[in-house]
mmCIF file with all atom_site columns, C-alpha atoms in Angstrom:
data_model
loop_
_atom_site.group_PDB
_atom_site.id
_atom_site.type_symbol
_atom_site.label_atom_id
_atom_site.label_alt_id
_atom_site.label_comp_id
_atom_site.label_asym_id
_atom_site.label_entity_id
_atom_site.label_seq_id
_atom_site.pdbx_PDB_ins_code
_atom_site.Cartn_x
_atom_site.Cartn_y
_atom_site.Cartn_z
_atom_site.occupancy
_atom_site.B_iso_or_equiv
_atom_site.pdbx_formal_charge
_atom_site.auth_seq_id
_atom_site.auth_comp_id
_atom_site.auth_asym_id
_atom_site.auth_atom_id
_atom_site.pdbx_PDB_model_num
ATOM 1   C CA . ASP A 1 1   ? 4.442   14.012  -14.935 1.00 0.00 ? 1   ASP A CA 1
ATOM 2   C CA . ILE A 1 2   ? 4.366   10.396  -13.830 1.00 0.00 ? 2   ILE A CA 1
ATOM 3   C CA . GLN A 1 3   ? 0.883   9.108   -13.015 1.00 0.00 ? 3   GLN A CA 1
ATOM 4   C CA . MET A 1 4   ? 0.249   6.163   -10.696 1.00 0.00 ? 4   MET A CA 1
ATOM 5   C CA . THR A 1 5   ? -2.866  4.053   -11.225 1.00 0.00 ? 5   THR A CA 1
ATOM 6   C CA . GLN A 1 6   ? -3.712  1.888   -8.228  1.00 0.00 ? 6   GLN A CA 1
ATOM 7   C CA . SER A 1 7   ? -6.384  -0.807  -8.115  1.00 0.00 ? 7   SER A CA 1
ATOM 8   C CA . PRO A 1 8   ? -8.747  -1.746  -6.730  1.00 0.00 ? 8   PRO A CA 1
ATOM 9   C CA . SER A 1 9   ? -9.929  1.393   -4.945  1.00 0.00 ? 9   SER A CA 1
ATOM 10  C CA . SER A 1 10  ? -11.558 -0.743  -2.277  1.00 0.00 ? 10  SER A CA 1
ATOM 11  C CA . LEU A 1 11  ? -11.365 -4.358  -1.277  1.00 0.00 ? 11  LEU A CA 1
ATOM 12  C CA . SER A 1 12  ? -13.232 -6.571  1.150   1.00 0.00 ? 12  SER A CA 1
ATOM 13  C CA . ALA A 1 13  ? -11.586 -9.793  2.317   1.00 0.00 ? 13  ALA A CA 1
ATOM 14  C CA . SER A 1 14  ? -11.772 -12.318 5.138   1.00 0.00 ? 14  SER A CA 1
ATOM 15  C CA . VAL A 1 15  ? -9.219  -12.912 7.860   1.00 0.00 ? 15  VAL A CA 1
ATOM 16  C CA . GLY A 1 16  ? -6.623  -15.324 6.519   1.00 0.00 ? 16  GLY A CA 1
ATOM 17  C CA . ASP A 1 17  ? -7.189  -14.382 2.872   1.00 0.00 ? 17  ASP A CA 1
ATOM 18  C CA . ARG A 1 18  ? -4.400  -13.490 0.480   1.00 0.00 ? 18  ARG A CA 1
ATOM 19  C CA . VAL A 1 19  ? -4.830  -9.885  -0.639  1.00 0.00 ? 19  VAL A CA 1
ATOM 20  C CA . THR A 1 20  ? -3.256  -8.301  -3.703  1.00 0.00 ? 20  THR A CA 1
ATOM 21  C CA . ILE A 1 21  ? -3.140  -4.640  -4.753  1.00 0.00 ? 21  ILE A CA 1
ATOM 22  C CA . THR A 1 22  ? -1.637  -3.419  -8.011  1.00 0.00 ? 22  THR A CA 1
ATOM 23  C CA . CYS A 1 23  ? -0.039  -0.140  -9.013  1.00 0.00 ? 23  CYS A CA 1
ATOM 24  C CA . GLN A 1 24  ? 0.812   0.879   -12.570 1.00 0.00 ? 24  GLN A CA 1
ATOM 25  C CA . ALA A 1 25  ? 3.113   3.743   -13.481 1.00 0.00 ? 25  ALA A CA 1
ATOM 26  C CA . SER A 1 26  ? 2.579   5.831   -16.620 1.00 0.00 ? 26  SER A CA 1
ATOM 27  C CA . GLN A 1 27  ? 6.245   5.328   -17.533 1.00 0.00 ? 27  GLN A CA 1
ATOM 28  C CA . ASP A 1 28  ? 9.176   3.164   -16.520 1.00 0.00 ? 28  ASP A CA 1
ATOM 29  C CA . ILE A 1 29  ? 10.168  3.951   -12.910 1.00 0.00 ? 29  ILE A CA 1
ATOM 30  C CA . SER A 1 30  ? 12.564  1.011   -12.441 1.00 0.00 ? 30  SER A CA 1
ATOM 31  C CA . ASN A 1 31  ? 12.078  -0.099  -8.819  1.00 0.00 ? 31  ASN A CA 1
ATOM 32  C CA . TYR A 1 32  ? 11.534  3.406   -7.417  1.00 0.00 ? 32  TYR A CA 1
ATOM 33  C CA . LEU A 1 33  ? 8.309   2.514   -5.675  1.00 0.00 ? 33  LEU A CA 1
ATOM 34  C CA . ASN A 1 34  ? 7.179   2.384   -2.045  1.00 0.00 ? 34  ASN A CA 1
ATOM 35  C CA . TRP A 1 35  ? 4.064   1.097   -0.306  1.00 0.00 ? 35  TRP A CA 1
ATOM 36  C CA . TYR A 1 36  ? 2.499   2.798   2.738   1.00 0.00 ? 36  TYR A CA 1
ATOM 37  C CA . GLN A 1 37  ? -0.223  1.801   5.168   1.00 0.00 ? 37  GLN A CA 1
ATOM 38  C CA . GLN A 1 38  ? -2.523  4.455   6.616   1.00 0.00 ? 38  GLN A CA 1
ATOM 39  C CA . LYS A 1 39  ? -4.916  3.667   9.441   1.00 0.00 ? 39  LYS A CA 1
ATOM 40  C CA . PRO A 1 40  ? -7.850  6.011   10.136  1.00 0.00 ? 40  PRO A CA 1
ATOM 41  C CA . GLY A 1 41  ? -6.754  9.271   11.746  1.00 0.00 ? 41  GLY A CA 1
ATOM 42  C CA . LYS A 1 42  ? -3.088  8.334   11.529  1.00 0.00 ? 42  LYS A CA 1
ATOM 43  C CA . ALA A 1 43  ? -0.141  9.249   9.342   1.00 0.00 ? 43  ALA A CA 1
ATOM 44  C CA . PRO A 1 44  ? 1.022   6.900   6.603   1.00 0.00 ? 44  PRO A CA 1
ATOM 45  C CA . LYS A 1 45  ? 3.609   4.309   7.576   1.00 0.00 ? 45  LYS A CA 1
ATOM 46  C CA . LEU A 1 46  ? 6.231   2.881   5.218   1.00 0.00 ? 46  LEU A CA 1
ATOM 47  C CA . LEU A 1 47  ? 5.900   -0.869  4.691   1.00 0.00 ? 47  LEU A CA 1
ATOM 48  C CA . ILE A 1 48  ? 7.829   -1.662  1.504   1.00 0.00 ? 48  ILE A CA 1
ATOM 49  C CA . TYR A 1 49  ? 10.626  0.357   -0.124  1.00 0.00 ? 49  TYR A CA 1
ATOM 50  C CA . ASP A 1 50  ? 12.375  -0.031  -3.480  1.00 0.00 ? 50  ASP A CA 1
ATOM 51  C CA . ALA A 1 51  ? 9.412   -2.135  -4.669  1.00 0.00 ? 51  ALA A CA 1
ATOM 52  C CA . SER A 1 52  ? 10.265  -5.290  -2.745  1.00 0.00 ? 52  SER A CA 1
ATOM 53  C CA . ASN A 1 53  ? 12.199  -4.540  0.434   1.00 0.00 ? 53  ASN A CA 1
ATOM 54  C CA . LEU A 1 54  ? 10.446  -4.949  3.778   1.00 0.00 ? 54  LEU A CA 1
ATOM 55  C CA . GLU A 1 55  ? 10.907  -2.024  6.166   1.00 0.00 ? 55  GLU A CA 1
ATOM 56  C CA . THR A 1 56  ? 12.410  -2.975  9.520   1.00 0.00 ? 56  THR A CA 1
ATOM 57  C CA . GLY A 1 57  ? 9.810   -4.178  11.979  1.00 0.00 ? 57  GLY A CA 1
ATOM 58  C CA . VAL A 1 58  ? 7.100   -4.802  9.385   1.00 0.00 ? 58  VAL A CA 1
ATOM 59  C CA . PRO A 1 59  ? 5.550   -8.296  9.537   1.00 0.00 ? 59  PRO A CA 1
ATOM 60  C CA . SER A 1 60  ? 6.694   -10.734 6.872   1.00 0.00 ? 60  SER A CA 1
ATOM 61  C CA . ARG A 1 61  ? 3.133   -11.319 5.638   1.00 0.00 ? 61  ARG A CA 1
ATOM 62  C CA . PHE A 1 62  ? 3.559   -8.052  3.711   1.00 0.00 ? 62  PHE A CA 1
ATOM 63  C CA . SER A 1 63  ? 5.491   -8.188  0.442   1.00 0.00 ? 63  SER A CA 1
ATOM 64  C CA . GLY A 1 64  ? 5.991   -6.269  -2.776  1.00 0.00 ? 64  GLY A CA 1
ATOM 65  C CA . SER A 1 65  ? 7.169   -7.073  -6.259  1.00 0.00 ? 65  SER A CA 1
ATOM 66  C CA . GLY A 1 66  ? 7.541   -5.615  -9.720  1.00 0.00 ? 66  GLY A CA 1
ATOM 67  C CA . SER A 1 67  ? 9.669   -3.235  -11.714 1.00 0.00 ? 67  SER A CA 1
ATOM 68  C CA . GLY A 1 68  ? 9.293   -0.927  -14.669 1.00 0.00 ? 68  GLY A CA 1
ATOM 69  C CA . THR A 1 69  ? 5.629   0.023   -14.804 1.00 0.00 ? 69  THR A CA 1
ATOM 70  C CA . ASP A 1 70  ? 3.790   -2.793  -12.993 1.00 0.00 ? 70  ASP A CA 1
ATOM 71  C CA . PHE A 1 71  ? 3.925   -3.423  -9.267  1.00 0.00 ? 71  PHE A CA 1
ATOM 72  C CA . THR A 1 72  ? 2.112   -5.653  -6.799  1.00 0.00 ? 72  THR A CA 1
ATOM 73  C CA . PHE A 1 73  ? 1.598   -5.458  -3.045  1.00 0.00 ? 73  PHE A CA 1
ATOM 74  C CA . THR A 1 74  ? 0.516   -8.616  -1.224  1.00 0.00 ? 74  THR A CA 1
ATOM 75  C CA . ILE A 1 75  ? -0.677  -9.530  2.246   1.00 0.00 ? 75  ILE A CA 1
ATOM 76  C CA . SER A 1 76  ? -0.239  -13.296 2.464   1.00 0.00 ? 76  SER A CA 1
ATOM 77  C CA . SER A 1 77  ? -2.702  -13.871 5.296   1.00 0.00 ? 77  SER A CA 1
ATOM 78  C CA . LEU A 1 78  ? -4.962  -10.947 6.202   1.00 0.00 ? 78  LEU A CA 1
ATOM 79  C CA . GLN A 1 79  ? -5.124  -10.035 9.893   1.00 0.00 ? 79  GLN A CA 1
ATOM 80  C CA . PRO A 1 80  ? -7.721  -7.800  11.575  1.00 0.00 ? 80  PRO A CA 1
ATOM 81  C CA . GLU A 1 81  ? -5.069  -5.172  12.327  1.00 0.00 ? 81  GLU A CA 1
ATOM 82  C CA . ASP A 1 82  ? -4.336  -4.818  8.604   1.00 0.00 ? 82  ASP A CA 1
ATOM 83  C CA . ILE A 1 83  ? -7.520  -2.844  8.064   1.00 0.00 ? 83  ILE A CA 1
ATOM 84  C CA . ALA A 1 84  ? -6.281  0.389   6.538   1.00 0.00 ? 84  ALA A CA 1
ATOM 85  C CA . THR A 1 85  ? -5.831  2.272   3.294   1.00 0.00 ? 85  THR A CA 1
ATOM 86  C CA . TYR A 1 86  ? -2.738  1.367   1.289   1.00 0.00 ? 86  TYR A CA 1
ATOM 87  C CA . TYR A 1 87  ? -0.896  3.719   -1.074  1.00 0.00 ? 87  TYR A CA 1
ATOM 88  C CA . CYS A 1 88  ? 1.828   3.222   -3.616  1.00 0.00 ? 88  CYS A CA 1
ATOM 89  C CA . GLN A 1 89  ? 4.292   6.087   -4.168  1.00 0.00 ? 89  GLN A CA 1
ATOM 90  C CA . GLN A 1 90  ? 6.836   6.606   -6.934  1.00 0.00 ? 90  GLN A CA 1
ATOM 91  C CA . TYR A 1 91  ? 10.104  8.483   -6.565  1.00 0.00 ? 91  TYR A CA 1
ATOM 92  C CA . ASP A 1 92  ? 11.610  8.244   -10.024 1.00 0.00 ? 92  ASP A CA 1
ATOM 93  C CA . ASN A 1 93  ? 11.507  12.017  -10.485 1.00 0.00 ? 93  ASN A CA 1
ATOM 94  C CA . LEU A 1 94  ? 12.633  13.255  -7.103  1.00 0.00 ? 94  LEU A CA 1
ATOM 95  C CA . PRO A 1 95  ? 12.047  15.466  -5.337  1.00 0.00 ? 95  PRO A CA 1
ATOM 96  C CA . MET A 1 96  ? 8.474   15.382  -6.601  1.00 0.00 ? 96  MET A CA 1
ATOM 97  C CA . TYR A 1 97  ? 6.554   12.419  -5.253  1.00 0.00 ? 97  TYR A CA 1
ATOM 98  C CA . THR A 1 98  ? 3.415   10.910  -6.769  1.00 0.00 ? 98  THR A CA 1
ATOM 99  C CA . PHE A 1 99  ? 0.990   8.663   -4.953  1.00 0.00 ? 99  PHE A CA 1
ATOM 100 C CA . GLY A 1 100 ? -1.576  6.167   -6.141  1.00 0.00 ? 100 GLY A CA 1
ATOM 101 C CA . GLN A 1 101 ? -5.212  6.869   -5.351  1.00 0.00 ? 101 GLN A CA 1
ATOM 102 C CA . GLY A 1 102 ? -5.236  4.412   -2.453  1.00 0.00 ? 102 GLY A CA 1
ATOM 103 C CA . THR A 1 103 ? -6.900  1.066   -1.730  1.00 0.00 ? 103 THR A CA 1
ATOM 104 C CA . LYS A 1 104 ? -9.252  0.871   1.231   1.00 0.00 ? 104 LYS A CA 1
ATOM 105 C CA . LEU A 1 105 ? -9.102  -2.603  2.733   1.00 0.00 ? 105 LEU A CA 1
ATOM 106 C CA . GLU A 1 106 ? -12.000 -3.879  4.820   1.00 0.00 ? 106 GLU A CA 1
ATOM 107 C CA . ILE A 1 107 ? -12.794 -7.118  6.589   1.00 0.00 ? 107 ILE A CA 1
ATOM 108 C CA . LYS A 1 108 ? -15.617 -9.181  5.090   1.00 0.00 ? 108 LYS A CA 1
ATOM 109 C CA . GLU B 2 1   ? 13.248  8.011   17.761  1.00 0.00 ? 1   GLU B CA 1
ATOM 110 C CA . VAL B 2 2   ? 12.298  10.292  14.893  1.00 0.00 ? 2   VAL B CA 1
ATOM 111 C CA . GLN B 2 3   ? 9.598   12.764  15.906  1.00 0.00 ? 3   GLN B CA 1
ATOM 112 C CA . LEU B 2 4   ? 7.891   15.324  13.694  1.00 0.00 ? 4   LEU B CA 1
ATOM 113 C CA . VAL B 2 5   ? 5.249   17.507  15.323  1.00 0.00 ? 5   VAL B CA 1
ATOM 114 C CA . GLU B 2 6   ? 3.188   19.837  13.150  1.00 0.00 ? 6   GLU B CA 1
ATOM 115 C CA . SER B 2 7   ? 1.325   22.861  14.466  1.00 0.00 ? 7   SER B CA 1
ATOM 116 C CA . GLY B 2 8   ? -0.360  26.009  13.230  1.00 0.00 ? 8   GLY B CA 1
ATOM 117 C CA . GLY B 2 9   ? -3.419  24.565  11.537  1.00 0.00 ? 9   GLY B CA 1
ATOM 118 C CA . GLY B 2 10  ? -6.902  25.954  12.018  1.00 0.00 ? 10  GLY B CA 1
ATOM 119 C CA . LEU B 2 11  ? -9.856  27.628  10.389  1.00 0.00 ? 11  LEU B CA 1
ATOM 120 C CA . VAL B 2 12  ? -9.123  30.451  7.949   1.00 0.00 ? 12  VAL B CA 1
ATOM 121 C CA . GLN B 2 13  ? -11.275 32.367  5.492   1.00 0.00 ? 13  GLN B CA 1
ATOM 122 C CA . PRO B 2 14  ? -10.741 32.113  1.737   1.00 0.00 ? 14  PRO B CA 1
ATOM 123 C CA . GLY B 2 15  ? -7.976  34.497  0.711   1.00 0.00 ? 15  GLY B CA 1
ATOM 124 C CA . GLY B 2 16  ? -6.411  34.328  4.145   1.00 0.00 ? 16  GLY B CA 1
ATOM 125 C CA . SER B 2 17  ? -3.003  33.185  5.320   1.00 0.00 ? 17  SER B CA 1
ATOM 126 C CA . LEU B 2 18  ? -1.645  30.613  7.719   1.00 0.00 ? 18  LEU B CA 1
ATOM 127 C CA . ARG B 2 19  ? 1.832   29.489  8.760   1.00 0.00 ? 19  ARG B CA 1
ATOM 128 C CA . LEU B 2 20  ? 2.447   25.864  9.598   1.00 0.00 ? 20  LEU B CA 1
ATOM 129 C CA . SER B 2 21  ? 5.400   24.691  11.677  1.00 0.00 ? 21  SER B CA 1
ATOM 130 C CA . CYS B 2 22  ? 7.012   21.302  12.107  1.00 0.00 ? 22  CYS B CA 1
ATOM 131 C CA . ALA B 2 23  ? 9.290   20.632  15.080  1.00 0.00 ? 23  ALA B CA 1
ATOM 132 C CA . ALA B 2 24  ? 11.789  17.846  14.476  1.00 0.00 ? 24  ALA B CA 1
ATOM 133 C CA . SER B 2 25  ? 13.641  15.745  17.034  1.00 0.00 ? 25  SER B CA 1
ATOM 134 C CA . GLY B 2 26  ? 15.434  12.428  17.324  1.00 0.00 ? 26  GLY B CA 1
ATOM 135 C CA . PHE B 2 27  ? 17.671  12.977  14.296  1.00 0.00 ? 27  PHE B CA 1
ATOM 136 C CA . THR B 2 28  ? 20.119  15.499  12.839  1.00 0.00 ? 28  THR B CA 1
ATOM 137 C CA . PHE B 2 29  ? 17.566  17.770  11.180  1.00 0.00 ? 29  PHE B CA 1
ATOM 138 C CA . SER B 2 30  ? 20.105  19.747  9.171   1.00 0.00 ? 30  SER B CA 1
ATOM 139 C CA . SER B 2 31  ? 21.181  16.599  7.302   1.00 0.00 ? 31  SER B CA 1
ATOM 140 C CA . TYR B 2 32  ? 17.791  15.730  5.854   1.00 0.00 ? 32  TYR B CA 1
ATOM 141 C CA . GLU B 2 33  ? 15.596  16.873  3.011   1.00 0.00 ? 33  GLU B CA 1
ATOM 142 C CA . MET B 2 34  ? 12.066  17.702  4.100   1.00 0.00 ? 34  MET B CA 1
ATOM 143 C CA . ASN B 2 35  ? 8.648   17.857  2.481   1.00 0.00 ? 35  ASN B CA 1
ATOM 144 C CA . TRP B 2 36  ? 5.069   18.903  3.063   1.00 0.00 ? 36  TRP B CA 1
ATOM 145 C CA . VAL B 2 37  ? 2.352   16.477  1.919   1.00 0.00 ? 37  VAL B CA 1
ATOM 146 C CA . ARG B 2 38  ? -1.380  17.082  2.300   1.00 0.00 ? 38  ARG B CA 1
ATOM 147 C CA . GLN B 2 39  ? -4.530  14.991  2.377   1.00 0.00 ? 39  GLN B CA 1
ATOM 148 C CA . ALA B 2 40  ? -7.958  16.483  1.755   1.00 0.00 ? 40  ALA B CA 1
ATOM 149 C CA . PRO B 2 41  ? -10.776 14.983  3.857   1.00 0.00 ? 41  PRO B CA 1
ATOM 150 C CA . GLY B 2 42  ? -11.551 11.489  2.613   1.00 0.00 ? 42  GLY B CA 1
ATOM 151 C CA . LYS B 2 43  ? -9.057  11.819  -0.241  1.00 0.00 ? 43  LYS B CA 1
ATOM 152 C CA . GLY B 2 44  ? -5.595  10.596  -1.157  1.00 0.00 ? 44  GLY B CA 1
ATOM 153 C CA . LEU B 2 45  ? -2.127  11.986  -0.588  1.00 0.00 ? 45  LEU B CA 1
ATOM 154 C CA . GLU B 2 46  ? -0.754  14.984  -2.508  1.00 0.00 ? 46  GLU B CA 1
ATOM 155 C CA . TRP B 2 47  ? 2.864   16.126  -2.363  1.00 0.00 ? 47  TRP B CA 1
ATOM 156 C CA . VAL B 2 48  ? 3.022   19.906  -1.788  1.00 0.00 ? 48  VAL B CA 1
ATOM 157 C CA . SER B 2 49  ? 6.610   21.078  -1.426  1.00 0.00 ? 49  SER B CA 1
ATOM 158 C CA . TYR B 2 50  ? 10.255  20.034  -0.960  1.00 0.00 ? 50  TYR B CA 1
ATOM 159 C CA . ILE B 2 51  ? 13.263  21.733  0.600   1.00 0.00 ? 51  ILE B CA 1
ATOM 160 C CA . SER B 2 52  ? 16.849  20.511  0.558   1.00 0.00 ? 52  SER B CA 1
ATOM 161 C CA . SER B 2 53  ? 18.847  20.023  3.748   1.00 0.00 ? 53  SER B CA 1
ATOM 162 C CA . SER B 2 54  ? 20.525  23.410  3.425   1.00 0.00 ? 54  SER B CA 1
ATOM 163 C CA . GLY B 2 55  ? 17.398  25.172  2.192   1.00 0.00 ? 55  GLY B CA 1
ATOM 164 C CA . SER B 2 56  ? 19.034  26.150  -1.077  1.00 0.00 ? 56  SER B CA 1
ATOM 165 C CA . THR B 2 57  ? 16.790  24.028  -3.327  1.00 0.00 ? 57  THR B CA 1
ATOM 166 C CA . ILE B 2 58  ? 13.005  24.249  -3.230  1.00 0.00 ? 58  ILE B CA 1
ATOM 167 C CA . TYR B 2 59  ? 10.203  22.778  -5.312  1.00 0.00 ? 59  TYR B CA 1
ATOM 168 C CA . TYR B 2 60  ? 6.424   23.193  -5.263  1.00 0.00 ? 60  TYR B CA 1
ATOM 169 C CA . ALA B 2 61  ? 3.453   21.374  -6.710  1.00 0.00 ? 61  ALA B CA 1
ATOM 170 C CA . ASP B 2 62  ? 1.751   23.388  -9.462  1.00 0.00 ? 62  ASP B CA 1
ATOM 171 C CA . SER B 2 63  ? -1.385  23.612  -7.306  1.00 0.00 ? 63  SER B CA 1
ATOM 172 C CA . VAL B 2 64  ? 0.377   25.781  -4.693  1.00 0.00 ? 64  VAL B CA 1
ATOM 173 C CA . LYS B 2 65  ? 3.139   27.487  -6.680  1.00 0.00 ? 65  LYS B CA 1
ATOM 174 C CA . GLY B 2 66  ? 3.140   31.251  -6.101  1.00 0.00 ? 66  GLY B CA 1
ATOM 175 C CA . ARG B 2 67  ? 0.957   30.984  -2.991  1.00 0.00 ? 67  ARG B CA 1
ATOM 176 C CA . PHE B 2 68  ? 2.909   28.739  -0.587  1.00 0.00 ? 68  PHE B CA 1
ATOM 177 C CA . THR B 2 69  ? 6.471   29.194  0.675   1.00 0.00 ? 69  THR B CA 1
ATOM 178 C CA . ILE B 2 70  ? 8.498   26.457  2.334   1.00 0.00 ? 70  ILE B CA 1
ATOM 179 C CA . SER B 2 71  ? 11.413  27.303  4.619   1.00 0.00 ? 71  SER B CA 1
ATOM 180 C CA . ARG B 2 72  ? 13.479  25.822  7.407   1.00 0.00 ? 72  ARG B CA 1
ATOM 181 C CA . ASP B 2 73  ? 15.571  26.899  10.370  1.00 0.00 ? 73  ASP B CA 1
ATOM 182 C CA . ASN B 2 74  ? 18.222  24.273  11.017  1.00 0.00 ? 74  ASN B CA 1
ATOM 183 C CA . ALA B 2 75  ? 19.313  25.987  14.233  1.00 0.00 ? 75  ALA B CA 1
ATOM 184 C CA . LYS B 2 76  ? 15.782  25.518  15.575  1.00 0.00 ? 76  LYS B CA 1
ATOM 185 C CA . ASN B 2 77  ? 15.201  22.074  14.029  1.00 0.00 ? 77  ASN B CA 1
ATOM 186 C CA . SER B 2 78  ? 12.079  23.446  12.410  1.00 0.00 ? 78  SER B CA 1
ATOM 187 C CA . LEU B 2 79  ? 10.304  23.339  9.059   1.00 0.00 ? 79  LEU B CA 1
ATOM 188 C CA . TYR B 2 80  ? 7.700   25.878  7.970   1.00 0.00 ? 80  TYR B CA 1
ATOM 189 C CA . LEU B 2 81  ? 5.005   26.356  5.343   1.00 0.00 ? 81  LEU B CA 1
ATOM 190 C CA . GLN B 2 82  ? 3.681   29.852  4.756   1.00 0.00 ? 82  GLN B CA 1
ATOM 191 C CA . MET B 2 83  ? 0.334   29.588  3.007   1.00 0.00 ? 83  MET B CA 1
ATOM 192 C CA . ASN B 2 84  ? -1.181  32.686  1.385   1.00 0.00 ? 84  ASN B CA 1
ATOM 193 C CA . SER B 2 85  ? -4.260  33.280  -0.784  1.00 0.00 ? 85  SER B CA 1
ATOM 194 C CA . LEU B 2 86  ? -5.853  30.164  0.646   1.00 0.00 ? 86  LEU B CA 1
ATOM 195 C CA . ARG B 2 87  ? -8.694  28.483  -1.234  1.00 0.00 ? 87  ARG B CA 1
ATOM 196 C CA . ALA B 2 88  ? -11.370 26.022  -0.205  1.00 0.00 ? 88  ALA B CA 1
ATOM 197 C CA . GLU B 2 89  ? -9.501  23.297  -2.086  1.00 0.00 ? 89  GLU B CA 1
ATOM 198 C CA . ASP B 2 90  ? -6.497  23.789  0.223   1.00 0.00 ? 90  ASP B CA 1
ATOM 199 C CA . THR B 2 91  ? -8.532  22.271  3.063   1.00 0.00 ? 91  THR B CA 1
ATOM 200 C CA . ALA B 2 92  ? -6.558  19.242  4.193   1.00 0.00 ? 92  ALA B CA 1
ATOM 201 C CA . VAL B 2 93  ? -4.417  17.634  6.833   1.00 0.00 ? 93  VAL B CA 1
ATOM 202 C CA . TYR B 2 94  ? -0.876  18.849  6.235   1.00 0.00 ? 94  TYR B CA 1
ATOM 203 C CA . TYR B 2 95  ? 1.964   16.470  7.075   1.00 0.00 ? 95  TYR B CA 1
ATOM 204 C CA . CYS B 2 96  ? 5.625   17.278  7.293   1.00 0.00 ? 96  CYS B CA 1
ATOM 205 C CA . ALA B 2 97  ? 7.739   14.375  6.114   1.00 0.00 ? 97  ALA B CA 1
ATOM 206 C CA . ARG B 2 98  ? 11.434  13.560  6.309   1.00 0.00 ? 98  ARG B CA 1
ATOM 207 C CA . ALA B 2 99  ? 12.909  12.124  3.134   1.00 0.00 ? 99  ALA B CA 1
ATOM 208 C CA . VAL B 2 100 ? 15.499  9.380   2.992   1.00 0.00 ? 100 VAL B CA 1
ATOM 209 C CA . GLY B 2 101 ? 16.073  8.643   -0.645  1.00 0.00 ? 101 GLY B CA 1
ATOM 210 C CA . GLY B 2 102 ? 12.566  8.211   -1.932  1.00 0.00 ? 102 GLY B CA 1
ATOM 211 C CA . SER B 2 103 ? 11.014  7.132   1.357   1.00 0.00 ? 103 SER B CA 1
ATOM 212 C CA . LEU B 2 104 ? 9.075   9.398   3.695   1.00 0.00 ? 104 LEU B CA 1
ATOM 213 C CA . THR B 2 105 ? 8.683   9.418   7.475   1.00 0.00 ? 105 THR B CA 1
ATOM 214 C CA . TRP B 2 106 ? 5.654   11.432  8.562   1.00 0.00 ? 106 TRP B CA 1
ATOM 215 C CA . GLY B 2 107 ? 4.452   13.599  11.427  1.00 0.00 ? 107 GLY B CA 1
ATOM 216 C CA . GLN B 2 108 ? 0.920   13.276  12.779  1.00 0.00 ? 108 GLN B CA 1
ATOM 217 C CA . GLY B 2 109 ? -0.402  16.165  10.692  1.00 0.00 ? 109 GLY B CA 1
ATOM 218 C CA . THR B 2 110 ? -2.256  19.420  11.313  1.00 0.00 ? 110 THR B CA 1
ATOM 219 C CA . LEU B 2 111 ? -5.681  20.236  9.884   1.00 0.00 ? 111 LEU B CA 1
ATOM 220 C CA . VAL B 2 112 ? -6.201  23.356  7.804   1.00 0.00 ? 112 VAL B CA 1
ATOM 221 C CA . THR B 2 113 ? -9.794  24.320  7.020   1.00 0.00 ? 113 THR B CA 1
ATOM 222 C CA . VAL B 2 114 ? -10.472 27.086  4.529   1.00 0.00 ? 114 VAL B CA 1
ATOM 223 C CA . SER B 2 115 ? -14.067 28.237  4.842   1.00 0.00 ? 115 SER B CA 1
ATOM 224 C CA . SER B 2 116 ? -16.153 31.346  5.316   1.00 0.00 ? 116 SER B CA 1
#
């Protein structure tokens, strides 16, 4: 089974800061990686697909990069509405999906 | 607009059964693969089960294999999860999710609590 290791598990940053989250796969998954945002009490929402593609309607301050085993998710300038938990998700071995442990983002 | 509305959650005793439903609208349900994903309170996301668009191919996570059964009724635009022999560790919000390639679109979830 493919394991996804996401870090950090929590992060505190100030409005306007650049925020970076990493996700490492236990084996090569090419670019088969998505990033989701989950706000409290809500369902996850797709932000980035295929490692680096911005979902329609998602603000351009969100971005993703990487391939193989190492991936990065970045918020270029943190906004108050970005407070949420972020998850990476691999789909190299469909139809079984694996998620990272999540990163809880808070405002400092 | 894609809408997925789960129902059927609630409180059940250990060893009991529950059937979750997911009503789909805003897209051609019969053309899409569907999944159930769960999230225990305060925890991360765990994929539970997959069903192909026709219903002919099904997969389960090891944690629920032999106890849960996924099914669908394309005429009713509905997805189901029959959960038997429930355990405390099955307590979670259960989401139905439409798959497009490797990406998931989620419903709002329904809470299942397994407790005596």
